[in-house]
Tab-separated table of C-alpha atoms in Angstrom:
chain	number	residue	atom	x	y	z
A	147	UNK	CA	0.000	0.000	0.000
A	148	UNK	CA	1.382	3.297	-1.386
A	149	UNK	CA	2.080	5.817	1.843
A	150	UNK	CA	-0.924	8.074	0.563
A	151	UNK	CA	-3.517	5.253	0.501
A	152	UNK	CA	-2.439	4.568	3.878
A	153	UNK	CA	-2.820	8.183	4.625
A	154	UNK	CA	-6.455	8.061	3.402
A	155	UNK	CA	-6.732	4.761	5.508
A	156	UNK	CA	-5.755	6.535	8.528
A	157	UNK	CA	-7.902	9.474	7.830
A	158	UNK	CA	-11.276	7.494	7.543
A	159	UNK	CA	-10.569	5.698	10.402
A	160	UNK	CA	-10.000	8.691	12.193
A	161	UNK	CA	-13.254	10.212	10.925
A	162	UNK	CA	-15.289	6.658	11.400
A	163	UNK	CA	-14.451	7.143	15.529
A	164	UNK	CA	-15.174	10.565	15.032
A	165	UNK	CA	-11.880	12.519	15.303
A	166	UNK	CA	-10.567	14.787	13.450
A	167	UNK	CA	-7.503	13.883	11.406
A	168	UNK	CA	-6.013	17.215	10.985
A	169	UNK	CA	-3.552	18.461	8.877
A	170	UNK	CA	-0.389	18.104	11.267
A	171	UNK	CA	-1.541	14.665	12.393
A	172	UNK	CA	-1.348	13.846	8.810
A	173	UNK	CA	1.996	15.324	8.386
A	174	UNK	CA	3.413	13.450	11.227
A	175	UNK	CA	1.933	10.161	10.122
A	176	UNK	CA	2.825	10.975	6.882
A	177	UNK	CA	6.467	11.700	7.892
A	178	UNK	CA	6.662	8.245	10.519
A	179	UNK	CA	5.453	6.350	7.489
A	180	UNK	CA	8.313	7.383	4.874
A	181	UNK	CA	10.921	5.444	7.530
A	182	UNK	CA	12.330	2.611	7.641
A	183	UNK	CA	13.141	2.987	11.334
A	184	UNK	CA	12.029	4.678	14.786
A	185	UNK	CA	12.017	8.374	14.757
A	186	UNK	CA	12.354	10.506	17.742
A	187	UNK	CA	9.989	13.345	18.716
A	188	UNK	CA	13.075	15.655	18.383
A	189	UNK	CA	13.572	14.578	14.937
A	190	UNK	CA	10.184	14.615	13.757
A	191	UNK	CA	9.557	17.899	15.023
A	192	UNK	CA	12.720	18.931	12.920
A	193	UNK	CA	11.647	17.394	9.400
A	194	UNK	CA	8.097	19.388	10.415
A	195	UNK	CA	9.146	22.715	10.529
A	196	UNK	CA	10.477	22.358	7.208
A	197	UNK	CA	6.833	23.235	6.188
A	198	UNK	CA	5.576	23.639	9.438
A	199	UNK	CA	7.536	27.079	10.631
A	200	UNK	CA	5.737	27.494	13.862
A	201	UNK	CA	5.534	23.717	15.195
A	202	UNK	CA	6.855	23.693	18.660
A	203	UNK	CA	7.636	20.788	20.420
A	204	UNK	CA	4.158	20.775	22.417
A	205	UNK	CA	2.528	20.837	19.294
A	206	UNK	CA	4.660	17.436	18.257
A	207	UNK	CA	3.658	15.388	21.554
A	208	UNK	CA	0.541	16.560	21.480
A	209	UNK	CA	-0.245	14.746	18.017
A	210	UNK	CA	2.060	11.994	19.071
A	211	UNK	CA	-0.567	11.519	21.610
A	212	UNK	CA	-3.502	11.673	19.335
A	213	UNK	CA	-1.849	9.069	17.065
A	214	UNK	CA	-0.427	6.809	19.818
A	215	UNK	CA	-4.350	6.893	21.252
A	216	UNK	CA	-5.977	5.555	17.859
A	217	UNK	CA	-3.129	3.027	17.616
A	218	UNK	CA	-1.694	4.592	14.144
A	219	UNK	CA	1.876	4.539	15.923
A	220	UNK	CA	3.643	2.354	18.484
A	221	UNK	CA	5.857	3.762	21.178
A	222	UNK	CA	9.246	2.313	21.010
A	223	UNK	CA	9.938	2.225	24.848
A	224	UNK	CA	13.884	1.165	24.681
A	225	UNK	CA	14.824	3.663	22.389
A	226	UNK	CA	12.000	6.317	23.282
A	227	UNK	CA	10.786	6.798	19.811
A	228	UNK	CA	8.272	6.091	17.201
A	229	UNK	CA	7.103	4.308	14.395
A	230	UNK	CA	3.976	4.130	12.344
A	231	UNK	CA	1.300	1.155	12.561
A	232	UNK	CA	0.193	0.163	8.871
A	233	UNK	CA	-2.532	-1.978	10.209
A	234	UNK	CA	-4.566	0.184	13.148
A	235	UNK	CA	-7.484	-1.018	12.626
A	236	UNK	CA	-7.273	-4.023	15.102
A	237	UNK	CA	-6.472	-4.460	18.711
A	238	UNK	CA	-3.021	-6.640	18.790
A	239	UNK	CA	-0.347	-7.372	20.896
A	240	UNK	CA	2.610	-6.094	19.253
A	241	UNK	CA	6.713	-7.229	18.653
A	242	UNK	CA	9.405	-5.373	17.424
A	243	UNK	CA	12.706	-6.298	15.991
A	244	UNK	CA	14.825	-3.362	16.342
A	245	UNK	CA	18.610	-3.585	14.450
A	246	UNK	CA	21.298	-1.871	16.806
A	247	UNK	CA	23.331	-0.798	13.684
A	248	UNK	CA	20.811	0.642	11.191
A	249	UNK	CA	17.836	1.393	13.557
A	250	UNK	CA	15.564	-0.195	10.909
A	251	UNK	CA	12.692	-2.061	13.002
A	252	UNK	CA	10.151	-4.603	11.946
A	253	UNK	CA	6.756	-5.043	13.519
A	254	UNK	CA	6.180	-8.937	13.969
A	255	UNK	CA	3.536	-11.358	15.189
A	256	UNK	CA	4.474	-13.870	16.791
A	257	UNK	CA	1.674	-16.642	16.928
A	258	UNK	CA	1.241	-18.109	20.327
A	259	UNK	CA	3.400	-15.363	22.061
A	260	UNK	CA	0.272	-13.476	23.616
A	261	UNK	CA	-1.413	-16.868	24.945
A	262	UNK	CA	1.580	-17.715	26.468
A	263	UNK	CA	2.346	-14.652	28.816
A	264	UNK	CA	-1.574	-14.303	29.190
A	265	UNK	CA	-1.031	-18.129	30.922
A	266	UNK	CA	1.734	-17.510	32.611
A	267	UNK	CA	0.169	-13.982	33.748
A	268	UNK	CA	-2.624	-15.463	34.815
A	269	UNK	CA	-0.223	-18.007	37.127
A	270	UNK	CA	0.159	-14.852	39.202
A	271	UNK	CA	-3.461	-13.166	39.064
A	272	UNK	CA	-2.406	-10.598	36.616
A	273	UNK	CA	-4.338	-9.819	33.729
A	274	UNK	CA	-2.103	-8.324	31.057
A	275	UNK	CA	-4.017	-5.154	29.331
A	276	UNK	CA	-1.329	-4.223	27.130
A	277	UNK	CA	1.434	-6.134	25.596
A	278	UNK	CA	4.777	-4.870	23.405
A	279	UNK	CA	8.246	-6.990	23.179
A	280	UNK	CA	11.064	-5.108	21.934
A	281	UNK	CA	13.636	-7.613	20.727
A	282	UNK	CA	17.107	-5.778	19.589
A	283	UNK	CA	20.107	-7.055	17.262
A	284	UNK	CA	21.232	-7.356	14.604
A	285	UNK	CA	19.390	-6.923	10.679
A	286	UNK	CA	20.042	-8.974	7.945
A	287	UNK	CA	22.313	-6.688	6.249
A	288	UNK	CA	24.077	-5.661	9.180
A	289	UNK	CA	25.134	-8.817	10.350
């Protein structure tokens, strides 16, 4: 799927749940989707005022927010950055392979992987809500 179709993906679904998918929030999607890799707030907010002169870095978090709350980007917790969801419209557990030398990260499924920890969770009276693994190495072309 071409980045723009996914762009008008994201933009209906925002609109189906009744948010507004405003022009920044596009951008910012737009500009997590051209990567290959994670992208720090920092940096997006960097590549933004190249046609956005008076984003600030409020206005950056804020739409983080708003995209990390409709699940159109995951949070990369180990490396405290982000990187666009291509398919937001489901609920899923989610696994990343992140490459130490390149940065470039893969978003996985691993079948059985959320019935297991939701077992073993459940050993201990914990129900798990939310699930990411962040696995890190090495890429095939870095190896």
């Amino acid at each position: 799927m071409t980045i723009s179709n996914q762009v008008i993906k994201a933009r209906d679904f925002c609109e189906s749940k009744g948010a507004r998918f405003t022009h920044l929030r596009e951008k910012v999607y737009e500009l997590l989707l051209e990567k290959e890799g994670s992208v720090g707030a920092y940096e997006l907010l960097d590549e933004l005022k190249q046609t956005e002169n008076s984003a600030k870095p409020a206005t950056v978090y804020r739409t983080l927010d708003f995209l990390l709350e409709f699940g159109l980007i995951h949070r990369l917790e180990s490396t405290n950055a982000f990187v666009a969801c291509h398919h937001f419209d489901c609920n899923h557990p989610v696994q990343f392979l992140i490459c130490d030398q390149c940065g470039e990260v893969k978003e996985i499924q691993s079948s059985g992987l959320k019935e297991t920890l939701d077992k073993q969770a459940e050993t201990f009276g914990f129900s798990v809500t939310k699930q990411t693994i962040e696995a890190h190495g090495f890429c095939s072309s870095c190896q």
